[in-house]
Coordinates of C-alpha atoms in Angstrom, one line a residue:
Chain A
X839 CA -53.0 -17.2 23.6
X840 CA -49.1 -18.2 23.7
X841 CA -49.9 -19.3 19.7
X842 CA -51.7 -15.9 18.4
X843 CA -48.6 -14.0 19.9
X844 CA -46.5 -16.3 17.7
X845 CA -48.6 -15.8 14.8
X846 CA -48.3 -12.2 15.1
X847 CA -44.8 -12.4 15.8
X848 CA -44.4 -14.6 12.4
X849 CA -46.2 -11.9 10.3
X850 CA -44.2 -8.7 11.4
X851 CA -40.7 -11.1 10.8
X852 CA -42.3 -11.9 7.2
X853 CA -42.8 -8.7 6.3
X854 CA -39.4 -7.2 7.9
X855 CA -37.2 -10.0 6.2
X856 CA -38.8 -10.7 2.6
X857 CA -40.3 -7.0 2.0
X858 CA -38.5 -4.4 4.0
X859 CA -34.6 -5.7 4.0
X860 CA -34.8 -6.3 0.3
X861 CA -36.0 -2.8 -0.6
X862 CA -34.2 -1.0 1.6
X863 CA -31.1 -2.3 0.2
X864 CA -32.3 -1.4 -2.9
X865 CA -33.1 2.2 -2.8
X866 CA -29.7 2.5 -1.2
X867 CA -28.0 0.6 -4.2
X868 CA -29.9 3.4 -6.5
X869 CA -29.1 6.1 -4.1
X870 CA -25.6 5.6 -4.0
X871 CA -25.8 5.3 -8.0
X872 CA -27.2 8.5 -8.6
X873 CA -25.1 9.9 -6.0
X874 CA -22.0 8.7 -7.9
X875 CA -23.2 10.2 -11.0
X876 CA -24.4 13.2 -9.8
X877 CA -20.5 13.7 -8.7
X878 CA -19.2 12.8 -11.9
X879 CA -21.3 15.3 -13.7
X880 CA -20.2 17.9 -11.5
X881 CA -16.5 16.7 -12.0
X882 CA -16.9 17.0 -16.0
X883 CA -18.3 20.4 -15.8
X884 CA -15.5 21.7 -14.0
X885 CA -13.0 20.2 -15.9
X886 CA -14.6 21.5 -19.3
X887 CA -14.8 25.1 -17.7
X888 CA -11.6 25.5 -16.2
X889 CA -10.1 23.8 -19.6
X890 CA -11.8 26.5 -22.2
X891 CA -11.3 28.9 -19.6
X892 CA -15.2 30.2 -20.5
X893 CA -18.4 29.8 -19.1
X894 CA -21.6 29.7 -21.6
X895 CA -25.5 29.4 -20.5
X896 CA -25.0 26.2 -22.4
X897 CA -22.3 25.3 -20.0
X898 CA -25.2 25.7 -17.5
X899 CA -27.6 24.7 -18.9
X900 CA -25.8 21.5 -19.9
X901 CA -25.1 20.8 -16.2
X902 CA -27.9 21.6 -14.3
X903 CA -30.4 19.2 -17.2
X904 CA -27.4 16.8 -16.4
X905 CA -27.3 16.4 -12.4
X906 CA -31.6 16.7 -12.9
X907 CA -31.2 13.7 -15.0
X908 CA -30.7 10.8 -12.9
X909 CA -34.3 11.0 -11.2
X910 CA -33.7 13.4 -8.0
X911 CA -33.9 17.0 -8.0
X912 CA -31.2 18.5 -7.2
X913 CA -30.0 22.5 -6.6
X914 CA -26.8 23.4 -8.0
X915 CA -25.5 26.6 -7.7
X916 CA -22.1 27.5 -9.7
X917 CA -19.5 30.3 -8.3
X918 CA -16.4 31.9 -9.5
X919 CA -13.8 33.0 -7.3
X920 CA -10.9 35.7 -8.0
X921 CA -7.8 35.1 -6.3
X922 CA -6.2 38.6 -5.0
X923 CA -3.3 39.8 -2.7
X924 CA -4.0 42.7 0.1
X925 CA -1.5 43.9 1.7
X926 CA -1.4 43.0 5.2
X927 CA -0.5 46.2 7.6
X928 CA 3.1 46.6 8.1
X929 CA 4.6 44.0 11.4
X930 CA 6.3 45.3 14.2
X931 CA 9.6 44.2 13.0
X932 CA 8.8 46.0 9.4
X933 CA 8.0 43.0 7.1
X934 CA 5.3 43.5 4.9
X935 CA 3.5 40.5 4.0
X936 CA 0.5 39.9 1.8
X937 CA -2.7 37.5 2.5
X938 CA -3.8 35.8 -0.4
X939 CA -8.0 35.6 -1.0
X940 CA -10.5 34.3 -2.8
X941 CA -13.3 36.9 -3.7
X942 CA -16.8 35.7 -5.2
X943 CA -18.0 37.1 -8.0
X944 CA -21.3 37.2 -8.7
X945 CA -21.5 37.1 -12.2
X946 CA -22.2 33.3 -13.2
X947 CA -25.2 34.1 -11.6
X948 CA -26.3 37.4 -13.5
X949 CA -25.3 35.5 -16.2
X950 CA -27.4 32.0 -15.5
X951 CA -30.4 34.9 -15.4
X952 CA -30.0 37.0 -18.3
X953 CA -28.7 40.3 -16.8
X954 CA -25.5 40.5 -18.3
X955 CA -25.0 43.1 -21.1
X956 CA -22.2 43.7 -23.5
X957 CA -21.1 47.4 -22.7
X958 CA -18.4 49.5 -24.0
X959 CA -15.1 48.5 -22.7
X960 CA -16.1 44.7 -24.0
X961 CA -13.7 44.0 -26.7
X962 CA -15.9 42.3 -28.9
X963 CA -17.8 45.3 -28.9
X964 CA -14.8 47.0 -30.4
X965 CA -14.6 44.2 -33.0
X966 CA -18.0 44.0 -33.6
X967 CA -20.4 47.1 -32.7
X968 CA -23.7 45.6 -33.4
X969 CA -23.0 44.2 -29.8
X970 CA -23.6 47.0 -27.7
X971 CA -26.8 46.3 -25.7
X972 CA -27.4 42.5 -26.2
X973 CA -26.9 40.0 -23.2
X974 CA -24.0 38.4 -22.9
X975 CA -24.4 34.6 -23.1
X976 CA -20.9 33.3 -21.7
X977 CA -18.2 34.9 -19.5
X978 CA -14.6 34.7 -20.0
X979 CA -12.5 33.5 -17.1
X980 CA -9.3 34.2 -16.0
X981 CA -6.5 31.8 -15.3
X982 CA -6.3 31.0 -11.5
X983 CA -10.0 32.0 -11.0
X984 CA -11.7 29.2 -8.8
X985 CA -15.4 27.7 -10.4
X986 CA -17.2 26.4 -7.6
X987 CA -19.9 24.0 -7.8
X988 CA -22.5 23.4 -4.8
X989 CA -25.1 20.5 -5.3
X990 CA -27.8 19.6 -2.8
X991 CA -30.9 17.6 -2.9
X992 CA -34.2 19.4 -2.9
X993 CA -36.4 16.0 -3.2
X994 CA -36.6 12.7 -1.1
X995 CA -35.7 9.9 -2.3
X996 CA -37.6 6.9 -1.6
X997 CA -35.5 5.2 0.5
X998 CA -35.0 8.4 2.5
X999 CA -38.6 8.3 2.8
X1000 CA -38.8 4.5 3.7
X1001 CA -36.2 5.0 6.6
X1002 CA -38.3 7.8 7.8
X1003 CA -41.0 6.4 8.0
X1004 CA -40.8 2.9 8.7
X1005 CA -37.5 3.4 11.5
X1006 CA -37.8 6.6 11.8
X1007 CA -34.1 7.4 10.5
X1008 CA -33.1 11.0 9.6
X1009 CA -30.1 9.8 7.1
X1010 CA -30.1 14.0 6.0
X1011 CA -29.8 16.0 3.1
X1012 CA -27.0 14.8 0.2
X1013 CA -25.2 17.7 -0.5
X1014 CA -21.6 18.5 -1.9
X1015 CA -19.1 21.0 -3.1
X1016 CA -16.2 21.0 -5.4
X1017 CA -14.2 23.6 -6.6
X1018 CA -11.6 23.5 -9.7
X1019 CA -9.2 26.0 -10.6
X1020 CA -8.6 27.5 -14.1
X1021 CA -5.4 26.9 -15.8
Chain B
X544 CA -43.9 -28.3 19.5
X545 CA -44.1 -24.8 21.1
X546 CA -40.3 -25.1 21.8
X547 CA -39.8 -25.8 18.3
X548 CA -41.9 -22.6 17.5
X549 CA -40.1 -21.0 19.6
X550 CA -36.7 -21.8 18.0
X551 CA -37.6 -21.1 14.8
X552 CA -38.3 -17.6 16.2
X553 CA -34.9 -17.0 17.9
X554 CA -33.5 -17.9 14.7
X555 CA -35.7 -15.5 12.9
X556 CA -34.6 -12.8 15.3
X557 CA -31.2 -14.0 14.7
X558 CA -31.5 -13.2 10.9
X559 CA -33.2 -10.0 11.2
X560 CA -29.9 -8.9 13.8
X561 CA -27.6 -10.0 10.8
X562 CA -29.9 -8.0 8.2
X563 CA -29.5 -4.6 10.3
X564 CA -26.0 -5.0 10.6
X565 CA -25.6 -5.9 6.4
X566 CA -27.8 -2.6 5.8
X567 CA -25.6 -0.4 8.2
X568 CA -22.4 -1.5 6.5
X569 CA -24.1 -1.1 2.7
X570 CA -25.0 2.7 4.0
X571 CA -21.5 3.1 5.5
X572 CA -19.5 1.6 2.5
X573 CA -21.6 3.4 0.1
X574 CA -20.7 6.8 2.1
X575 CA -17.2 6.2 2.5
X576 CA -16.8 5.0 -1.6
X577 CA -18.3 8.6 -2.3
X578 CA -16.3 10.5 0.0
X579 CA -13.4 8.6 -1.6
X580 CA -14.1 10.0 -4.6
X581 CA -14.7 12.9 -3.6
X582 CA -12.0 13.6 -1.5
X583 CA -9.3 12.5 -4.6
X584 CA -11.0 15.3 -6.7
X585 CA -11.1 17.7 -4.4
X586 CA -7.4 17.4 -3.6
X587 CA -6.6 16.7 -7.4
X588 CA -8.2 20.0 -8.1
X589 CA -6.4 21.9 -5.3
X590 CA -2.7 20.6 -6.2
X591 CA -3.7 21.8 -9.9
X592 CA -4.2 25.1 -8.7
X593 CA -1.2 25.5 -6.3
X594 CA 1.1 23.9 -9.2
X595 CA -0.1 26.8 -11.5
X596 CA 0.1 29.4 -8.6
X597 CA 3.8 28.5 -8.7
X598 CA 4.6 29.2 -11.9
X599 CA 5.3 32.6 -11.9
X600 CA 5.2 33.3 -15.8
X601 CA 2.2 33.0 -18.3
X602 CA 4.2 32.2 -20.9
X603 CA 6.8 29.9 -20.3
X604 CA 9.2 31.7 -23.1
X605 CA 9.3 32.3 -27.0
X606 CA 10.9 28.6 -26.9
X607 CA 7.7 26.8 -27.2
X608 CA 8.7 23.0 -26.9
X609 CA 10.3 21.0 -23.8
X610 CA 13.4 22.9 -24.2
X611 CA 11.2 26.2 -23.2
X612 CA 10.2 24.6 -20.2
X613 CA 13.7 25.1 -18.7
X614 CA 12.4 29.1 -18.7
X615 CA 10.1 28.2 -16.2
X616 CA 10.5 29.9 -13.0
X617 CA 8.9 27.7 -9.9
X618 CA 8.1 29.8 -7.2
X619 CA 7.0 27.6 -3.9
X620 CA 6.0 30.4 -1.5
X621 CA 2.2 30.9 -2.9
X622 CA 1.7 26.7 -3.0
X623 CA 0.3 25.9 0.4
X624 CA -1.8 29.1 0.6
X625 CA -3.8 28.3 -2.7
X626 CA -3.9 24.7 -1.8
X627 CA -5.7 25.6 1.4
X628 CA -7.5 27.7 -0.3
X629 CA -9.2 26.2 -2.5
X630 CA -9.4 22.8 -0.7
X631 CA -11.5 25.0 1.8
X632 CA -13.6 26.0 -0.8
X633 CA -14.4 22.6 -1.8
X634 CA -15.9 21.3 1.6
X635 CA -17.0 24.7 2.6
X636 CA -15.0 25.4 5.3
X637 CA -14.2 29.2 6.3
X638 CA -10.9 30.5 5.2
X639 CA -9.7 31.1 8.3
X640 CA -6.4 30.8 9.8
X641 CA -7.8 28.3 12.3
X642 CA -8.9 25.6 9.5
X643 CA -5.5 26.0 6.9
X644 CA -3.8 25.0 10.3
X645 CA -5.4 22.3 10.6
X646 CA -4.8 21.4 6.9
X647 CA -1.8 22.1 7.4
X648 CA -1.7 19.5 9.6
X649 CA -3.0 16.6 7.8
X650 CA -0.1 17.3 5.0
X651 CA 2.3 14.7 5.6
X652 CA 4.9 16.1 2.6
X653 CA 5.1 17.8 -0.8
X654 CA 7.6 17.9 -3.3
X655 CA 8.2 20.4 -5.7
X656 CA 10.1 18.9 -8.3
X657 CA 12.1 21.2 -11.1
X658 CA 14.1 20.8 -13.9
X659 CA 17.4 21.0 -12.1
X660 CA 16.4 20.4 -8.1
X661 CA 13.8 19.7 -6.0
X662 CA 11.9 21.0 -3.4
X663 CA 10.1 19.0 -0.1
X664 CA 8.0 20.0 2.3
X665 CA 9.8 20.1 5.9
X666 CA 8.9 20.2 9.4
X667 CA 10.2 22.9 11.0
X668 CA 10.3 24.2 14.5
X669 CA 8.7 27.8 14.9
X670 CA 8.7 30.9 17.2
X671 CA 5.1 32.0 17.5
X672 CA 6.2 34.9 19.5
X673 CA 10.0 36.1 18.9
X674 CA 9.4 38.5 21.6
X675 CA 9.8 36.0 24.5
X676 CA 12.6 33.9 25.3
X677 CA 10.5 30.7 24.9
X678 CA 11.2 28.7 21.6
X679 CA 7.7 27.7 20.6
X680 CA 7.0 23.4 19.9
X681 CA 5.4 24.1 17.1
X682 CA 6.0 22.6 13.9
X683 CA 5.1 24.6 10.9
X684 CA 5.5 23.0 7.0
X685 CA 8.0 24.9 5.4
X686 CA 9.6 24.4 2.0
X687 CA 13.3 23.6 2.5
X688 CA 16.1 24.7 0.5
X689 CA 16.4 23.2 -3.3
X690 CA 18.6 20.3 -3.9
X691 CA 20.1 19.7 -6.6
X692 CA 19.4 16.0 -8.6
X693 CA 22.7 14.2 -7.4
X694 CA 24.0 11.1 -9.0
X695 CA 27.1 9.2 -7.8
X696 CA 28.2 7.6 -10.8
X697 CA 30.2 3.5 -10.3
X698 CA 32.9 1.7 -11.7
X699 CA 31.8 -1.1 -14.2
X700 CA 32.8 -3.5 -11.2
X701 CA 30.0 -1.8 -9.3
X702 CA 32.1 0.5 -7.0
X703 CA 31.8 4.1 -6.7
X704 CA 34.4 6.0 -8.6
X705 CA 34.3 8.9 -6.2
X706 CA 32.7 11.2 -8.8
X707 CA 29.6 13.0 -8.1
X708 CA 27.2 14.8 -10.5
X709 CA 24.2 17.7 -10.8
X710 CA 21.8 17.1 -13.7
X711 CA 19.6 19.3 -15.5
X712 CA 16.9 17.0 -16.4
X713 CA 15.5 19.0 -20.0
X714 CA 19.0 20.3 -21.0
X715 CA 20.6 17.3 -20.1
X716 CA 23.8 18.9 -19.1
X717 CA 25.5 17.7 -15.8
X718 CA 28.0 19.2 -13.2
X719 CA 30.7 17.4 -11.5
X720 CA 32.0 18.5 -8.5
X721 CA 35.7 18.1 -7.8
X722 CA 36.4 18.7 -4.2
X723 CA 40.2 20.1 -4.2
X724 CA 43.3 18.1 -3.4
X725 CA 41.5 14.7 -4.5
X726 CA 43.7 14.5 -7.6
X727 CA 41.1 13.6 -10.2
X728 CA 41.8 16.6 -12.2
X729 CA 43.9 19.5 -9.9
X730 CA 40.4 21.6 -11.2
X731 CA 41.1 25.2 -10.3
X732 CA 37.1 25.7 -10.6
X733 CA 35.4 22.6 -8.5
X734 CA 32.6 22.8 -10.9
X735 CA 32.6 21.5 -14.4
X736 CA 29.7 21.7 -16.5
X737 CA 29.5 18.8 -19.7
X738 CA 26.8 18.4 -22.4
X739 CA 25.2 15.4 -22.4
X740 CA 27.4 13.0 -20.2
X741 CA 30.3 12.9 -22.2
X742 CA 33.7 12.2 -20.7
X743 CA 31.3 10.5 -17.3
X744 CA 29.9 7.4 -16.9
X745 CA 26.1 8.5 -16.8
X746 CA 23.3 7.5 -18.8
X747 CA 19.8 7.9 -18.8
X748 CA 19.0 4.7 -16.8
X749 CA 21.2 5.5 -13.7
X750 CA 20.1 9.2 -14.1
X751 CA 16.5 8.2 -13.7
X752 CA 17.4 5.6 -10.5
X753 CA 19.5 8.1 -8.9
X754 CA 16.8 10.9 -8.8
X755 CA 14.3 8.0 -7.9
X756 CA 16.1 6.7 -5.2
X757 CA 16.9 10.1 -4.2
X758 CA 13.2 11.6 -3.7
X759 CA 12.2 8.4 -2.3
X760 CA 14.4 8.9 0.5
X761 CA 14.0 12.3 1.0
X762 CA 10.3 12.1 1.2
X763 CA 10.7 9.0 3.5
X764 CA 13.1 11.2 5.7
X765 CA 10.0 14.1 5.7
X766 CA 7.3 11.6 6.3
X767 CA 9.3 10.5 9.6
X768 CA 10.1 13.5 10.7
X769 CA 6.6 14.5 10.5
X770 CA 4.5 11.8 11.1
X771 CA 7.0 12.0 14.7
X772 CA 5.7 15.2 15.9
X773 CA 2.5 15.7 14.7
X774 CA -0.7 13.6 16.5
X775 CA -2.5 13.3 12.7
X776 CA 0.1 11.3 11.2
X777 CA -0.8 7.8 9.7
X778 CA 1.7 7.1 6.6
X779 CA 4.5 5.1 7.0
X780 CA 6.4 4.3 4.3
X781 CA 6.0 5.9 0.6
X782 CA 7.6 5.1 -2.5
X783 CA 7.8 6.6 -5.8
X784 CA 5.6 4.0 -7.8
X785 CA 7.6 3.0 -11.3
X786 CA 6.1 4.1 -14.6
X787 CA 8.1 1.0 -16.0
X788 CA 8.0 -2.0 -14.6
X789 CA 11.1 -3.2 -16.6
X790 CA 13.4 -0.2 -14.8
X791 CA 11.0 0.5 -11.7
X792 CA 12.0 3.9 -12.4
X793 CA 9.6 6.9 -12.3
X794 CA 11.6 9.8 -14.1
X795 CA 10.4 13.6 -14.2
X796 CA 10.0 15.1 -17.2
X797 CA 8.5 18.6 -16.5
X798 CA 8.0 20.5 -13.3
X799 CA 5.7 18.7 -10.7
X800 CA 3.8 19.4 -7.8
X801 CA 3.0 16.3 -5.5
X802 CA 1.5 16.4 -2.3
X803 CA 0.5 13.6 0.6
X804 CA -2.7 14.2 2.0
X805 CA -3.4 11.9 5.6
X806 CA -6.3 11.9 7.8
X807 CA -8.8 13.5 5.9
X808 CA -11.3 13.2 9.1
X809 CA -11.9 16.6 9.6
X810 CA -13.5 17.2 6.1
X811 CA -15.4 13.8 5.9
X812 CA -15.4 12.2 8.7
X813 CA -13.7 9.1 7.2
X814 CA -9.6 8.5 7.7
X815 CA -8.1 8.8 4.0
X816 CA -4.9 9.2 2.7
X817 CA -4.5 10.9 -0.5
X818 CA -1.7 11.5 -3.1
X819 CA -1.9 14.0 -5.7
X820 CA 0.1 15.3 -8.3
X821 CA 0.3 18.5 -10.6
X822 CA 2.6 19.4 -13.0
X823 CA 2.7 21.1 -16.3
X824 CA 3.7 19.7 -20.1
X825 CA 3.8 21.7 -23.2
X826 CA 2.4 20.3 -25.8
X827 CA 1.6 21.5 -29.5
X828 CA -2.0 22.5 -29.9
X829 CA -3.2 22.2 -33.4
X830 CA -5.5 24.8 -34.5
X831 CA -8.4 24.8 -37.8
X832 CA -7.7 28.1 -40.1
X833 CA -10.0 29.1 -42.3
X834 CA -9.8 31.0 -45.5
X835 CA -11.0 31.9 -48.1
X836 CA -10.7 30.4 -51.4
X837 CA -12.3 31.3 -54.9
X838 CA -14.9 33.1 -53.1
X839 CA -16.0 30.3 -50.9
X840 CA -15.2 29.9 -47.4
X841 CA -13.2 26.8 -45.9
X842 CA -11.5 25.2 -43.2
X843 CA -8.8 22.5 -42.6
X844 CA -6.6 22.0 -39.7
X845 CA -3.2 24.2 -39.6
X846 CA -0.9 23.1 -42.1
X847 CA -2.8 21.0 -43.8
X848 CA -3.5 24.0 -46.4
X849 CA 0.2 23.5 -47.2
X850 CA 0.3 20.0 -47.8
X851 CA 1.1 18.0 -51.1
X852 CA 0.0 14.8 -50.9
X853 CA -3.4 14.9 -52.1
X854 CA -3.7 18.3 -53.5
X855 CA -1.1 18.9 -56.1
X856 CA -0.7 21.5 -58.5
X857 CA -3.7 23.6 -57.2
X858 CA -2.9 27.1 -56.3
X859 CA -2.7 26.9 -52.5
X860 CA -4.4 29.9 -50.4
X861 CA -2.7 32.8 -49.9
X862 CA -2.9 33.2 -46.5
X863 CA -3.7 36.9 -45.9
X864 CA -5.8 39.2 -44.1
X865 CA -9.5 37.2 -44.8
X866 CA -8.2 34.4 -42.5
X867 CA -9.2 33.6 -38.7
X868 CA -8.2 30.7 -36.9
X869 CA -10.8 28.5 -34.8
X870 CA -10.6 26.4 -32.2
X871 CA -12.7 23.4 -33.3
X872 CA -14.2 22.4 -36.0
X873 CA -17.8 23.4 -34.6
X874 CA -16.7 26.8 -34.0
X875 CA -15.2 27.2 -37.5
X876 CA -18.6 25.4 -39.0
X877 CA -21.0 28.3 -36.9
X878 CA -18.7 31.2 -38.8
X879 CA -19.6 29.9 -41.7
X880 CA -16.9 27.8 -43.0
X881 CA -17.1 24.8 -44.9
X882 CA -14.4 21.4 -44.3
X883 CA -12.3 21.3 -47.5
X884 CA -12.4 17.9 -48.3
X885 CA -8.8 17.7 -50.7
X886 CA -7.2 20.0 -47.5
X887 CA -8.6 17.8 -45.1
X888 CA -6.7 14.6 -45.8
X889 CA -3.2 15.8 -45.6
X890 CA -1.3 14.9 -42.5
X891 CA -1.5 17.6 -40.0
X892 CA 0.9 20.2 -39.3
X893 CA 2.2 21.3 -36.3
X894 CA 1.4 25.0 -36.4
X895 CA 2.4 27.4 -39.7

C-alpha cells in the first residue's frame, strides 16, 4: 500500500521537476523578452515623433505592426496632450496664479481612422488647393505637446496560461504607459 | 529499503521547495529589470519636457552657434509642474494635487544649471495657512536663489591668494570681487569684469573643478537637508560623475536640467532611485536643397552646390526662386528630385 503511495508520489515529483519547472521558466524567459521589446518599440516611436515634431498613419502604422510583432497581441492606443494655463480665480490676498494642464486631443485618433480632412485654414491648402477635401494622413505637433503611448495585452501568453491552470496563479494583465514630450 | 525511499523523497521535496523559490525570484527580477527601464524613460522623458518648459524663448537669438546660447533665458518656475505632469501621465496617475505632492516628495534635488549660475532645488519650510499663527512643518521644494559659479583662484605654492571670481561659462568672461579696504587694488567699483582670465590666475582646468566641486557640495548640502525631514528619503551621498577620467571633472557646457528621483514605490511598487538630465545644445542642422539645373531637377546637401573640388568650371546653379529645401534625402527623392552625383561629393557645408 505504503509502496503505491510512493509510486504515485514519484510520478507527480517527475512530472513537476523535469516538465513543469523547466517550461515555466521558459515562457517567463520569452515573456520577459517580448516584454522588453515591446517597451523599446514604444520608446522609439516616441522619440521619432516628438523629434520630427509630426505624426503620420505610417508613424502608426509602423508601431502598432511593430509591438504586434513579437508574438502577443497587444492594444496600443496613442494620445496627444496640449499643455495650457487657466487662470486660477483671484486669492484672498490678490495674487493671481495660473494652473498649468494637459488637455487630450483627440485627433491621433481621427487621424489613425481616416476622418481627418484638409479644410480651409490648412496652410498647405493655401500652398496647394487641390487639397481641399482629401484626408489628412499626418498631424503636425506643436512643441511641448505630450504623445502618449498606452500598450496592454489583449492575448495570453502561454505561460500566463500554464500558471493558470496548472497553480492556479492570476500573474494579470501586462500593460504600460509612457509619455514623451515634443521639443 | 523503505527508509531509503523515503529519503530520496524528502530530498525530492527539498528540490521542488528550491525550484518555487528560483521561479518566484526569475518572475520578480524579470518585473523589477522592466520597471527599471521603465522608470529611467519615464523620468528621462519628463526632465526633457520640464528643461524645454524653462526655456522661455523659441528661438534662442539671431546668434545661432554656442555664443547664442548665452541669449537664453531659463525660467525655473514652470519645471516642477510639467515634470509632474507629465510623469503622471506616464503611469496614469490623476493630475491631482494629491499625487504631484507625493512626487514631490520622492524628489530628492534638482539643479538648474546656466551659463553664468545655478539653480538647486531647496527644502523649505511653508505656511499652509498664513491666516493662523501656526508656522506649518511642511517642507515644500522650492528653487532657491541663483548662485553665481565661484572660483577661488591659489598661489602657485597652493595657497589661496584671497581673490575670488564669477564666470560666465560660454563668454568666458569672469568677475572679481574686491571687497573694500583689502588693498589689492583701492577698486572704487568692487566688481571688475575681464575677458578671458587675463590679468588672474584662472584657467579652464581649475574653472571646471571649482564649478564641480561646487555643485557637488551644494547638491550634497540639498540631499541632507532633505533626505532629514522627509520620511521617503533613501540617497546619501551624490557626486557629479567625471566625463574625464584624466581631470574627474564634469564641466557644463549649455544649460541643464538634472533631477534625483528616490523611492519610486508609489509608481511601481519597486524602491528606485533615478537621475536624469536635460539640457539643450545647438548644433548646425544640415539641410538637402534642391534645384533646378538645365531643366532637370536635383539635390545635394546645403553647400555642396557651391563647392569646387570636384566640379570645376561648370556653371553652378543660380539659386533662385525654383529652389525648396528638404529635410532628407527621401523627402527630396518623393518631390521628384534626383542626387547630383558631381554635387554630391563635395564636403558639406554648414548652411548657405
Amino acid at each position: 500500500m505504503t509502496d503505491f503511495v510512493n509510486k504515485v508520489i514519484t510520478l507527480v515529483l517527475i512530472f513537476v521537476m523535469l516538465v513543469l519547472a523547466p517550461l515555466l521558466i521558459s515562457y517567463m524567459s520569452t515573456d520577459m523578452i517580448t516584454e522588453r521589446l515591446v517597451l523599446n518599440d514604444v520608446s522609439q516611436f516616441i522619440d521619432k515623433v516628438t523629434d520630427k515634431a509630426h505624426v503620420s498613419e505610417h508613424d502608426l502604422d509602423t508601431l502598432y505592426l511593430a509591438v504586434n510583432s513579437h508574438g502577443q497581441a497587444y492594444d496600443v492606443k496613442v494620445q496627444r496632450y496640449q499643455v495650457l494655463e487657466e487662470p486660477k480665480p483671484t486669492t484672498a490676498t490678490g495674487e493671481n496664479t495660473t494652473k498649468l494642464i494637459y488637455v487630450s486631443m483627440d485627433d491621433i485618433e481621427s487621424l489613425a481612422r481616416g476622418e481627418l480632412v484638409f479644410n480651409n485654414n490648412d496652410e498647405e491648402v493655401k500652398d496647394n488647393p487641390t487639397l481641399l477635401g482629401t484626408t489628412k494622413t499626418y498631424i503636425d505637433l506643436n512643441p511641448r505637446d505630450v504623445i502618449k503611448v498606452h500598450v496592454e495585452e489583449v492575448s495570453i501568453s502561454s505561460g500566463k496560461r500554464l500558471f493558470w491552470n496548472l497553480l492556479r496563479v492570476d500573474k494579470g494583465i501586462f500593460e504600460f504607459s509612457l509619455a514623451g514630450t515634443v521639443r | 529499503m523503505k527508509v531509503w525511499n523515503a529519503i530520496f523523497n524528502l530530498i525530492a521535496v527539498v528540490i521542488i521547495a528550491i525550484m518555487i523559490v528560483i521561479i518566484n525570484n526569475i518572475d520578480e527580477t524579470n518585473r523589477r529589470q522592466f520597471e527599471e527601464v521603465r522608470l529611467s524613460y519615464a523620468v528621462d522623458y519628463a526632465t526633457e519636457a520640464a528643461f524645454r518648459a524653462c526655456i522661455s524663448t523659441d528661438s534662442i537669438g539671431t546668434d545661432y552657434s554656442n555664443e547664442g546660447l548665452k541669449e537664453v533665458e531659463l525660467n525655473p518656475t514652470m519645471v516642477l509642474p510639467t515634470f509632474y505632469n507629465v510623469l503622471a501621465l506616464s503611469y496614469d496617475l490623476s493630475p491631482s494635487d494629491a499625487n504631484f505632492l507625493r512626487i514631490e516628495q520622492s524628489i530628492a534635488t534638482g539643479f538648474l544649471a546656466a551659463v553664468n549660475g545655478y539653480y538647486v532645488l531647496e527644502p523649505h519650510e511653508v505656511d499652509i495657512n498664513p491666516l493662523d499663527y501656526e508656522i506649518g512643518e511642511e517642507y515644500r521644494l522650492l528653487w532657491g536663489v541663483k548662485r553665481p559659479y565661484i572660483v577661488y583662484t591659489r598661489e602657485s605654492n597652493g595657497e589661496y591668494d584671497g581673490r575670488v571670481f564669477a564666470i560666465n561659462l560660454v563668454n568666458e568672461k569672469s568677475t572679481e570681487y574686491i571687497p573694500e579696504g583689502l588693498g589689492v587694488g583701492d577698486a572704487e567699483e568692487p566688481f571688475i569684469t575681464r575677458d578671458k582670465y587675463e590679468g588672474t590666475n584662472l584657467n579652464d582646468d581649475i574653472v571646471n573643478m571649482s564649478i564641480s566641486k561646487l555643485l557637488t557640495e551644494d547638491i550634497n548640502y540639498a540631499i541632507h537637508a532633505r533626505n532629514a525631514a522627509n520620511i521617503y528619503g533613501n540617497i546619501n551621498t551624490f557626486y557629479v560623475p567625471s566625463s574625464d577620467s584624466m581631470t574627474a571633472v564634469n564641466d557644463v557646457e549649455s544649460p541643464a536640467l538634472a533631477l534625483i528621483f528616490q523611492d519610486s514605490t508609489f509608481l511601481n511598487g519597486y524602491n528606485m532611485d533615478v537621475i536624469s538630465v536635460g539640457g539643450a545644445r545647438v548644433k548646425p542642422k544640415t539641410q538637402i536643397i534642391g534645384f533646378t539645373l538645365n531643366g532637370t531637377k536635383y539635390y545635394c546637401y546645403a553647400g555642396q552646390q557651391l563647392g569646387t573640388k570636384f566640379v570645376t568650371g561648370e556653371t553652378k546653379p543660380q539659386i533662385g526662386e525654383g529652389e525648396k529645401l528638404f529635410k532628407s534625402i527621401k523627402e527630396a527623392a518623393e518631390a521628384g528630385y534626383s542626387p547630383h552625383m558631381m554635387f554630391l561629393q563635395e564636403p558639406f557645408g554648414k548652411g548657405y
